[in-house]
Structures are given as structure tokens and as C-alpha cells.
Amino acid sequence: MPLFWTAGAYAQEEAAQNTPFGGDMAPMDGVEQQQAPEVETIRPPPLEDPIEAVDIKGNSRIETSTILSYMVVQPGDRFNQDLLDRSLKTLYATGLFHDVTLKRVGNVLEVHVVENPIVNRIVFEGNHAAKDEDLTKVISLRPRAVYSPQGIAADRTKILGVYAEKARYAATVTPQIIRLAHNRVDVIFHINEAQKTLIKKVTFVGNHAFSSAALAGVVSSKETAWYRFFASSDQYSPERIKYDAELLHRFYLKNGFVDFQIKNATGELSADRKSFYITYTMEEGPRYRLNKMDVRSSLRHVSAESMRKYISLFHGQWYDGSAIQHNATDMQEMLQGKGYPFAMVHPEIARNPEKRTVNLLFDISEGPRMYVERIDINGNTITEDKVIRRQLPMAEGDPYTPLDRKYSKLILEDLGFFKTVSIDQTPGSAPDKVNISADVVEKPTGEFSLGGGYSTDAGVLGNLGLKQHNLLGTGIDAGFTGTAAYYEDQADISLTDPYFLNRNLVAGIDLFGIQNRYMTYQSYSEARIGMTLRMGYSYNNHLSQSWSYTLTDRDIGDTWSDSSYYVQDQNGWSLLSQLSTTLTYDTRDRRQQPHKGFVIRVGGDFAGIGGNERYLRGKVDAAYYIPLDSIMGNHDWTVSFRAGAGDIMNWGGGRSDIIDNFYLGGNSLRGFMDGGVGPRSYAIPARDGNPMHSQQDFLGGRFMYTASAQVDFPIPFASAMGIKGRYFVDMGGLDGLRVRRRYTSMKDWPKYTPVYDDTLTPVVSTGVGIAWKSPFGLVNIDLGVPLHKGTNDRTQLLRFGFGQQF
């Protein structure tokens, strides 16, 4: 008799009973009961008989040999229950079949299969926040692949994961299967994206030293608010919650809470799946101050006494974990730069809970001696190997330290050529050798920009830019920028090689054309066309110098008939041939929006290598940035002091054109118009004694100085939008009439033209401003109020810029 195995179980068919009705019958009245004849019971063949053949039925697309290869049981094996069950499960596990039945017929094993259909196409409906190609990347199902319900369920979960990353936790995905001819199906994922699941409330539990409002400024997750329409900080993300827990830990360590712990950080989804409630549970512990600080050195020729002067911390300050680590890193880098490449500095602390103090010890020792045996560059399909290798702080045969690995990654990331950078190390051919592998993933380095804006200098403007920061993989930066504005047109073509002649030289060339029409501020226009050759190099991480040579063809025109004689004297053509240099010492933590450190620049311009301009101009400026982290409790407060001075001297009978003078105002002295401070003259009076225009002609000056103090601070409820505030006090002075001819004496009559405000008396202004990193570009607004000014100084209450030209 036949035996069946379905879904891993088998059933034996019962033998029919030898009665007319298939069972025992009770005797009937009036009928003589007869004894039923004995019948031999038919038994199925035993399971352990050998399998003579395996017969595959129902397959149309999948080869019989393929199905046999998946089965555990084979011809010649016995009808073993375990082997049959395993074969059935294996066939189901392939995902190729909708149904499988094993049936024994005699000594033949029949395998009946129903094949799963083939996917004809995959369609996504209702998706807007996620593109079709993004969803296709995450699912495993593909056209012409075998359909299986398990695969559809897994892909549905993956799609929901994509929407979870986009903070749409209420999204739903409903698969629909449309059956087609020839055992094919269309798979349609109906998606209801729902609204973003935003953070409704952020709660802190266990905080005593800092208010919840203060801690809310530390974490990156923010409560939803109407003004966060451009931000994503109010969208829930599990990874962001972990990051915030680390931010809180760093914040407390920075402020003296050595024993601080995050007990729990959770995000709870509301019942309607429309919002999240985040809770951080913490234990602050006591706050510690620094007590004793010392150095212990086991490094040969480096005494502890000689290193104590490099401790930048002070007794009694609140414990600051990041400052301690930075101090240790600075000491280590200093030692490695002085010929101790394997020097290691480890900070060690000893708590005194009763006095709530911490003793700090910087332990200086020699780390293991390691040398670079080989450097491999992988993944660079565009960028040449040498462009990457020249950036690395080590080469084959050099000493190797963990800091080399850290800085190698940072340096390559700063190039801006790669999506990801990883620096890995593997053992070399000897215990003291190591192989370095730099693995990079290229990214597009071309840049096209088209935009517009407004600035106080140029008026309404439009920008066009085309740049390639890694030309043909050589690391050369090339670009074109153009600006068309109400008061100014400008075009610039630039080319910069950061490693000219394969040396530590930055070299470049600029070709430019500029047309200024500042008729509102000056009574003339200016056209320039020329080129600049540039070269620069670094002496070390802080000290660098740059050189440039500029050749500019200039033309002054459009002077008004009643412009002052000083301006009319400028009419015409001039050729500027100028050599310039600048020496810079820079310790700032970053170039854009510095938080700490200082920068000093000393430069000079020498005009007269050809051309018809003859002058020597010197400039010096400095800036010092002081973080207020320890006072204000966050990194958004910075005090900065700036100062500068410049002087220009004629030589060899130059033209003394006023366009080369110093001008004070605008960005250099907020609250005043560009060039609005310093020497100026009135227009020539007409026959009736009044000038045809009231414009004062700005003449600039020979000597200028400036000074400024500024506090940058966060604005409540606006920091998440990228808005920061500032309060400033600016001061400056400008004097020294530098013109082609003087008309300041009555003997110059009838061309006598007096000059006003030619004085070094300081002009002072104060005000507030904001800087907004908007999605459309940088927006700066400053409101400046003069506190002390000259009689004829031109003021400007509001100054703002939108776009790149500010």
C-alpha cells in the first residue's frame, strides 16, 4: 500500500475491513447469524526496505537532477523515517517550492513538487520620502528570482527599517501578489509613509548640578518645535540616543564629575506611534577639583622637572577629562617632535572622595619600538597613489606610533576626496615592524554652484561656480567663479597645486577680471584685469609663509564732472606690478569659526617691479580666541580679540593712486559705511556755490589701525537652526593724505579742496549680530551703533549679507 510524507510527517493508509460496510455489524432479528470467513490482513511493506528509484513529479522549471541533489535520501538508501523527514525539510528550505509531498509506491519514492512562481516585476507604491532605487537596494527580492512568502516578509521588514531611519515609525508596508500566466507573479509593496515620528519630550532624571534646560543644550536630540523645520534634531534615532549619552558623559567629565554614570537612555514610542518620549537616567556623583599635579618620567634624557612647565592645567580648577587628555597629547607630540618618536604620555588620576579632589600624574615612558615596513593604498580608483602617500605623516622605514594612525586618517579625510577613510595595521615580517593599509572610498570632487544673494558691498548678486578639487586624480584644485551684481561684476579662473614639484610647496595662478561701480560710496568706477602667481609653504604645523606676484591692468573712469580734484586726478590707466608676502603663525583649533588659539600675520607688498606704481605697504594683524567652556558650561561661548595695523609709503615717484590706500569701515569697523571713516573731500562747487552732488569722495589713508572685542554666544531655541549671536565693540583710526596732488593750501586756488577727518583719533562702535548657516548659504546680519565718530564720518546702522560674497 502507498505511504505519504507531507511537511515532514508521514501517514499510513488503513487497510479496509473485510465486511460489507467496512466494520462489525450486530445480528438482525429473524436472520441467522453466520460466521464471517477469515481474511488475511494486508500489511504495508516495512519502512527499512531499500529505495529502488526516486521519481520526481510536478517540476517544470527546475531540473530533476537539481531536486535530487537537494535531497538527503538517494536511490539505494532505505525508507528511513529520519532521512525522509530531512529530505522534505531540505527541499522546503531551498525556497523553490510551494508544496512538497513524498509518497512511497512499492519500493519507489515519488516526490511531488509544486514550484514557487517567478517574480515578474517589483513595484513600490506610495513612497515619496524614499526613492525606488533606495528601497530596491535593501530588499533581497529581484525580478526573475523565485518568489517565496518568507522572502516577502523579510523584505517588508527591511523596508520598514528604511522608514525607521527616516523617523517614520508609523509607516506601514502591505505586500500584494498578483498572479500571472506561466507561474509568474508581480509583487507590489503598498506603502503608507505616515508623518515623521518626532521627539515630543526629552526628560533628564537624576540631574542636580545642571538644570534640564542646560542639559538639553548638550544633547543633540531636541524636542519638536515650529522653528525646526530645517533641522533633523527633533527626529528620533536610536543611534542618536547613544551618541547623546556619550555627549552627557563627556560634558559631566569636563565639568568635574569623575564618577558620573548614565544608568539608562530610552526612547518610548507613544501609543499612536506619532511621537517619542526620551528619558536619560543618570547618577552625577560628587564634583572634583584638581589638587596635586606632577610628572613622572622613565624616558632617557627627559627629566620630570623639565616637563612640569608643559602642564597647562592649574591647581583648584574643576576636573576636566578632555583638557587633561589634550594636555597629555600635546606633551607627547612635543616629545616626538624633539627626537623621541616612541614617547608615550599617560595621565593617571587618584580620587580623594572625602576632599573631593583628584591628584593628577603624567607618566612619561617609552612605548614599543615599531617601524613602518610597508604602506598599501587601496580603493583609490581616481586619486593617484602619490597624492595619498605624500599626505601621510610617515613613510616606509619611519618610526610608527598610534598617533600616526590617528593623524593619517584625519589628514586624508581633510582632503575632501573620499567618502570614507580607514587606516589599518597588520604585523610585519618582524616583531618591531608593522604594515599600514590606507583604505579609501572615492567620492565626486567636482562642484557646480548656481545661486544668488545680497551683500551691502555689492547689492543683489548672482553666483556661478565650477570647480574640480582633484583634477584627474592629481590633487590639483581648478575652478571658475563668476559674480554678477548691481555694483560689481567679477570673474576668476584659478589653478592650485598643493604639492608643486612634489615638494611642500603650494603654487597656483589666478586670472581675474573685476568691474566695480560703487557710485553710491565713491564718485568713480574701477576696472581691473590681471593675474596673480601664488606660492606658499609650511615650516611646521603652525608657521607658514606665502608669496605672490600680481600684475594688474587698471582703469579709473566714470568720474563725475564735479568730483573732487583728488578723484579727477585718478582718471585713466595704470599698471600695478606687485610682489607680496605674508608670514603666518596659527594655533587656532579650526580655520572657520575658531574656538581657541591665536593667529598672527605679518605681511608686506612691494609695488614697482615694472609698472607705474611705486609703494611699499606693510600690514600686521592678530586674533586671540578664548573659550568660555568652563564658565558657561558648553562650547558655544567664545571671546575673541582682534587688532591690526598697516602703513603705506611711496618710493621712486609713484602715482599715489587712492585705490591703493587703506580704507576703514564696513567689515573692518561695523557701524560705519565702507570707507566711511578717514580722509575725505567734498565735490567741486558749481557756479552757484553748491556742488552738483552731495557725495563726499572717500580718499582712504596712509596709516590705519583697528581693534575689536567680540563675544560669540548661542541663542536659545535658535542654535538647532544653526543661528549664533555675537556682541562686539570695534575701534579704529585712519589718517595720512596720500593723493597724486595736494590742494589743501589756499595758494592752490582755484583748485583749493580741503580734506576732512584726517586724524588718528579713535572711532568706536558697538552692536550685535547673528550668523545663520541657512540651507541657502551663510547669512550675516550686524547692527552697529557708533559711540564716537568724526563730524563727517558716514555711518551705517545695519549691515547684512546673503550668499557667499559677504
mmCIF file of C-alpha atoms in Angstrom, residues 552-779:
data_model
loop_
_atom_site.group_PDB
_atom_site.id
_atom_site.type_symbol
_atom_site.label_atom_id
_atom_site.label_comp_id
_atom_site.label_asym_id
_atom_site.label_seq_id
_atom_site.Cartn_x
_atom_site.Cartn_y
_atom_site.Cartn_z
ATOM 1 C CA THR A 552 47.059 94.146 -12.892
ATOM 2 C CA ASP A 553 45.869 96.438 -15.655
ATOM 3 C CA ARG A 554 43.624 99.072 -14.020
ATOM 4 C CA ASP A 555 41.421 101.825 -15.340
ATOM 5 C CA ILE A 556 39.609 104.544 -13.399
ATOM 6 C CA GLY A 557 36.658 106.132 -15.164
ATOM 7 C CA ASP A 558 33.113 107.467 -14.887
ATOM 8 C CA THR A 559 34.218 110.298 -12.620
ATOM 9 C CA TRP A 560 31.610 112.993 -12.229
ATOM 10 C CA SER A 561 32.376 116.428 -13.596
ATOM 11 C CA ASP A 562 32.109 117.928 -10.132
ATOM 12 C CA SER A 563 34.073 115.176 -8.367
ATOM 13 C CA SER A 564 36.854 116.490 -6.192
ATOM 14 C CA TYR A 565 40.161 117.191 -7.900
ATOM 15 C CA TYR A 566 41.691 114.306 -5.958
ATOM 16 C CA VAL A 567 39.326 111.908 -7.701
ATOM 17 C CA GLN A 568 39.627 113.530 -11.108
ATOM 18 C CA ASP A 569 43.397 113.123 -10.882
ATOM 19 C CA GLN A 570 42.848 109.336 -10.752
ATOM 20 C CA ASN A 571 41.177 109.232 -14.157
ATOM 21 C CA GLY A 572 42.980 106.958 -16.588
ATOM 22 C CA TRP A 573 45.083 103.832 -16.849
ATOM 23 C CA SER A 574 47.711 102.363 -14.530
ATOM 24 C CA LEU A 575 49.705 99.137 -14.344
ATOM 25 C CA LEU A 576 50.378 97.528 -10.981
ATOM 26 C CA SER A 577 53.299 95.110 -10.659
ATOM 27 C CA GLN A 578 53.415 93.927 -7.044
ATOM 28 C CA LEU A 579 55.303 91.326 -5.005
ATOM 29 C CA SER A 580 53.702 90.306 -1.701
ATOM 30 C CA THR A 581 54.492 88.015 1.195
ATOM 31 C CA THR A 582 52.726 87.023 4.404
ATOM 32 C CA LEU A 583 54.165 85.146 7.389
ATOM 33 C CA THR A 584 51.513 83.404 9.494
ATOM 34 C CA TYR A 585 51.712 81.753 12.897
ATOM 35 C CA ASP A 586 48.422 79.972 13.573
ATOM 36 C CA THR A 587 47.464 77.847 16.609
ATOM 37 C CA ARG A 588 43.681 78.034 16.173
ATOM 38 C CA ASP A 589 41.706 74.824 16.584
ATOM 39 C CA ARG A 590 39.946 75.434 13.261
ATOM 40 C CA ARG A 591 40.041 77.969 10.467
ATOM 41 C CA GLN A 592 36.295 78.585 10.281
ATOM 42 C CA GLN A 593 34.653 79.859 13.477
ATOM 43 C CA PRO A 594 37.675 79.265 15.772
ATOM 44 C CA HIS A 595 37.045 78.438 19.412
ATOM 45 C CA LYS A 596 40.507 78.741 20.898
ATOM 46 C CA GLY A 597 44.064 79.623 19.946
ATOM 47 C CA PHE A 598 45.588 82.619 18.221
ATOM 48 C CA VAL A 599 46.847 83.708 14.817
ATOM 49 C CA ILE A 600 49.413 86.388 13.896
ATOM 50 C CA ARG A 601 50.025 87.591 10.347
ATOM 51 C CA VAL A 602 52.796 89.891 9.195
ATOM 52 C CA GLY A 603 52.834 90.866 5.547
ATOM 53 C CA GLY A 604 54.116 93.330 3.030
ATOM 54 C CA ASP A 605 53.526 94.472 -0.553
ATOM 55 C CA PHE A 606 56.259 95.880 -2.796
ATOM 56 C CA ALA A 607 54.993 97.612 -5.933
ATOM 57 C CA GLY A 608 57.458 98.758 -8.566
ATOM 58 C CA ILE A 609 58.835 95.683 -10.344
ATOM 59 C CA GLY A 610 57.794 97.300 -13.593
ATOM 60 C CA GLY A 611 54.506 99.121 -13.994
ATOM 61 C CA ASN A 612 53.947 102.711 -12.918
ATOM 62 C CA GLU A 613 53.032 102.244 -9.250
ATOM 63 C CA ARG A 614 55.714 102.709 -6.594
ATOM 64 C CA TYR A 615 54.942 101.975 -2.974
ATOM 65 C CA LEU A 616 55.844 99.768 -0.007
ATOM 66 C CA ARG A 617 52.920 98.609 2.152
ATOM 67 C CA GLY A 618 53.213 96.765 5.452
ATOM 68 C CA LYS A 619 50.453 95.021 7.417
ATOM 69 C CA VAL A 620 50.180 93.156 10.696
ATOM 70 C CA ASP A 621 47.122 91.679 12.349
ATOM 71 C CA ALA A 622 46.445 89.257 15.167
ATOM 72 C CA ALA A 623 43.475 87.462 16.728
ATOM 73 C CA TYR A 624 43.166 85.628 20.021
ATOM 74 C CA TYR A 625 40.279 83.279 20.869
ATOM 75 C CA ILE A 626 39.358 82.302 24.417
ATOM 76 C CA PRO A 627 36.809 79.534 25.080
ATOM 77 C CA LEU A 628 34.334 80.075 27.903
ATOM 78 C CA ASP A 629 33.533 76.385 28.316
ATOM 79 C CA SER A 630 34.402 76.157 31.998
ATOM 80 C CA ILE A 631 32.393 79.279 32.836
ATOM 81 C CA MET A 632 29.300 78.814 30.659
ATOM 82 C CA GLY A 633 29.196 75.004 30.615
ATOM 83 C CA ASN A 634 29.191 74.499 26.832
ATOM 84 C CA HIS A 635 31.299 75.064 23.725
ATOM 85 C CA ASP A 636 29.166 77.776 22.136
ATOM 86 C CA TRP A 637 30.688 80.720 24.004
ATOM 87 C CA THR A 638 33.888 82.310 22.716
ATOM 88 C CA VAL A 639 35.620 85.613 23.411
ATOM 89 C CA SER A 640 37.872 86.942 20.672
ATOM 90 C CA PHE A 641 40.207 89.924 20.468
ATOM 91 C CA ARG A 642 41.500 91.240 17.140
ATOM 92 C CA ALA A 643 43.914 94.011 16.281
ATOM 93 C CA GLY A 644 45.677 95.179 13.165
ATOM 94 C CA ALA A 645 47.718 97.986 11.673
ATOM 95 C CA GLY A 646 49.021 98.975 8.268
ATOM 96 C CA ASP A 647 51.192 101.636 6.690
ATOM 97 C CA ILE A 648 51.954 102.524 3.083
ATOM 98 C CA MET A 649 54.973 104.541 1.883
ATOM 99 C CA ASN A 650 55.781 105.880 -1.567
ATOM 100 C CA TRP A 651 59.105 105.477 -3.281
ATOM 101 C CA GLY A 652 60.554 106.365 -6.665
ATOM 102 C CA GLY A 653 57.908 108.879 -7.658
ATOM 103 C CA GLY A 654 54.901 106.574 -7.967
ATOM 104 C CA ARG A 655 51.403 107.651 -8.967
ATOM 105 C CA SER A 656 49.978 107.596 -5.405
ATOM 106 C CA ASP A 657 46.604 106.305 -6.595
ATOM 107 C CA ILE A 658 43.921 106.390 -3.914
ATOM 108 C CA ILE A 659 42.682 102.917 -4.913
ATOM 109 C CA ASP A 660 45.822 101.513 -3.219
ATOM 110 C CA ASN A 661 45.193 103.303 0.082
ATOM 111 C CA PHE A 662 43.803 101.802 3.268
ATOM 112 C CA TYR A 663 40.054 102.198 3.801
ATOM 113 C CA LEU A 664 38.274 101.888 7.136
ATOM 114 C CA GLY A 665 34.634 100.900 7.648
ATOM 115 C CA GLY A 666 32.249 98.107 6.747
ATOM 116 C CA ASN A 667 33.661 94.759 7.825
ATOM 117 C CA SER A 668 36.729 96.398 9.403
ATOM 118 C CA LEU A 669 34.641 98.815 11.516
ATOM 119 C CA ARG A 670 30.997 97.830 11.866
ATOM 120 C CA GLY A 671 28.503 100.642 12.248
ATOM 121 C CA PHE A 672 30.213 102.673 9.515
ATOM 122 C CA MET A 673 29.916 102.662 5.751
ATOM 123 C CA ASP A 674 32.689 101.074 3.647
ATOM 124 C CA GLY A 675 35.437 103.681 3.569
ATOM 125 C CA GLY A 676 33.252 105.926 5.705
ATOM 126 C CA VAL A 677 35.977 106.715 8.238
ATOM 127 C CA GLY A 678 39.099 108.700 7.453
ATOM 128 C CA PRO A 679 40.159 111.410 4.977
ATOM 129 C CA ARG A 680 37.553 112.649 2.502
ATOM 130 C CA SER A 681 36.827 115.723 0.431
ATOM 131 C CA TYR A 682 33.749 117.426 -0.944
ATOM 132 C CA ALA A 683 32.849 117.820 -4.593
ATOM 133 C CA ILE A 684 33.832 120.905 -6.639
ATOM 134 C CA PRO A 685 31.337 123.731 -6.124
ATOM 135 C CA ALA A 686 29.343 124.832 -9.190
ATOM 136 C CA ARG A 687 28.901 128.440 -10.276
ATOM 137 C CA ASP A 688 26.105 128.930 -7.782
ATOM 138 C CA GLY A 689 28.461 127.845 -4.993
ATOM 139 C CA ASN A 690 26.806 124.445 -4.411
ATOM 140 C CA PRO A 691 28.142 121.102 -5.672
ATOM 141 C CA MET A 692 26.051 119.173 -8.176
ATOM 142 C CA HIS A 693 26.089 116.181 -5.798
ATOM 143 C CA SER A 694 26.455 115.901 -2.048
ATOM 144 C CA GLN A 695 28.632 112.807 -2.214
ATOM 145 C CA GLN A 696 31.792 113.017 -0.146
ATOM 146 C CA ASP A 697 34.679 111.463 -2.025
ATOM 147 C CA PHE A 698 36.432 108.869 0.126
ATOM 148 C CA LEU A 699 40.189 109.183 -0.276
ATOM 149 C CA GLY A 700 41.496 106.475 2.040
ATOM 150 C CA GLY A 701 44.626 106.931 4.095
ATOM 151 C CA ARG A 702 48.265 106.080 4.587
ATOM 152 C CA PHE A 703 48.155 104.605 8.118
ATOM 153 C CA MET A 704 45.354 102.557 9.679
ATOM 154 C CA TYR A 705 44.811 100.674 12.911
ATOM 155 C CA THR A 706 41.899 98.581 14.171
ATOM 156 C CA ALA A 707 40.935 96.728 17.338
ATOM 157 C CA SER A 708 37.908 94.628 18.152
ATOM 158 C CA ALA A 709 36.482 92.583 21.010
ATOM 159 C CA GLN A 710 33.673 90.121 20.384
ATOM 160 C CA VAL A 711 31.655 87.549 22.302
ATOM 161 C CA ASP A 712 30.025 84.730 20.306
ATOM 162 C CA PHE A 713 27.128 83.093 22.111
ATOM 163 C CA PRO A 714 24.264 80.674 21.471
ATOM 164 C CA ILE A 715 20.732 81.973 21.025
ATOM 165 C CA PRO A 716 18.090 79.999 22.963
ATOM 166 C CA PHE A 717 15.803 77.959 20.713
ATOM 167 C CA ALA A 718 17.800 79.027 17.640
ATOM 168 C CA SER A 719 21.033 77.032 17.949
ATOM 169 C CA ALA A 720 19.369 73.978 16.413
ATOM 170 C CA MET A 721 18.698 76.067 13.298
ATOM 171 C CA GLY A 722 22.370 76.989 13.006
ATOM 172 C CA ILE A 723 21.924 80.529 14.344
ATOM 173 C CA LYS A 724 24.521 82.074 16.660
ATOM 174 C CA GLY A 725 24.706 85.530 18.116
ATOM 175 C CA ARG A 726 27.542 87.957 18.782
ATOM 176 C CA TYR A 727 28.186 91.180 20.641
ATOM 177 C CA PHE A 728 31.076 93.362 19.503
ATOM 178 C CA VAL A 729 32.971 96.558 20.153
ATOM 179 C CA ASP A 730 35.045 97.865 17.231
ATOM 180 C CA MET A 731 37.607 100.646 17.218
ATOM 181 C CA GLY A 732 39.875 102.106 14.578
ATOM 182 C CA GLY A 733 41.550 105.131 13.078
ATOM 183 C CA LEU A 734 42.857 106.212 9.686
ATOM 184 C CA ASP A 735 44.910 109.186 8.602
ATOM 185 C CA GLY A 736 47.587 110.344 6.166
ATOM 186 C CA LEU A 737 46.542 112.029 2.935
ATOM 187 C CA ARG A 738 48.025 110.034 0.061
ATOM 188 C CA VAL A 739 46.998 111.544 -3.263
ATOM 189 C CA ARG A 740 48.703 112.426 -6.546
ATOM 190 C CA ARG A 741 48.495 116.170 -5.922
ATOM 191 C CA ARG A 742 47.547 118.167 -2.826
ATOM 192 C CA TYR A 743 45.031 121.023 -2.975
ATOM 193 C CA THR A 744 44.938 121.805 0.745
ATOM 194 C CA SER A 745 46.586 125.224 0.638
ATOM 195 C CA MET A 746 44.890 128.455 -0.340
ATOM 196 C CA LYS A 747 47.730 129.080 -2.786
ATOM 197 C CA ASP A 748 46.293 126.160 -4.779
ATOM 198 C CA TRP A 749 43.264 128.316 -5.559
ATOM 199 C CA PRO A 750 41.025 127.897 -7.536
ATOM 200 C CA LYS A 751 41.551 124.152 -7.005
ATOM 201 C CA TYR A 752 41.716 124.520 -3.253
ATOM 202 C CA THR A 753 39.913 121.482 -1.764
ATOM 203 C CA PRO A 754 40.124 120.867 1.978
ATOM 204 C CA VAL A 755 40.324 117.347 3.430
ATOM 205 C CA TYR A 756 38.296 116.353 6.480
ATOM 206 C CA ASP A 757 38.770 113.754 9.253
ATOM 207 C CA ASP A 758 42.446 113.200 8.533
ATOM 208 C CA THR A 759 43.145 112.113 12.123
ATOM 209 C CA LEU A 760 44.119 109.086 14.175
ATOM 210 C CA THR A 761 41.559 109.877 16.870
ATOM 211 C CA PRO A 762 39.841 106.525 17.529
ATOM 212 C CA VAL A 763 36.390 105.922 16.174
ATOM 213 C CA VAL A 764 34.345 103.468 18.275
ATOM 214 C CA SER A 765 31.197 101.460 17.615
ATOM 215 C CA THR A 766 29.305 98.664 19.317
ATOM 216 C CA GLY A 767 26.498 96.348 18.339
ATOM 217 C CA VAL A 768 25.103 92.868 17.993
ATOM 218 C CA GLY A 769 24.853 90.442 15.127
ATOM 219 C CA ILE A 770 23.844 86.957 14.106
ATOM 220 C CA ALA A 771 25.301 84.333 11.807
ATOM 221 C CA TRP A 772 22.924 81.778 10.286
ATOM 222 C CA LYS A 773 24.086 78.698 8.413
ATOM 223 C CA SER A 774 20.916 78.507 6.369
ATOM 224 C CA PRO A 775 20.167 75.878 3.705
ATOM 225 C CA PHE A 776 20.617 78.660 1.159
ATOM 226 C CA GLY A 777 24.028 79.854 2.303
ATOM 227 C CA LEU A 778 25.601 81.867 5.079
ATOM 228 C CA VAL A 779 23.572 84.840 6.302
#
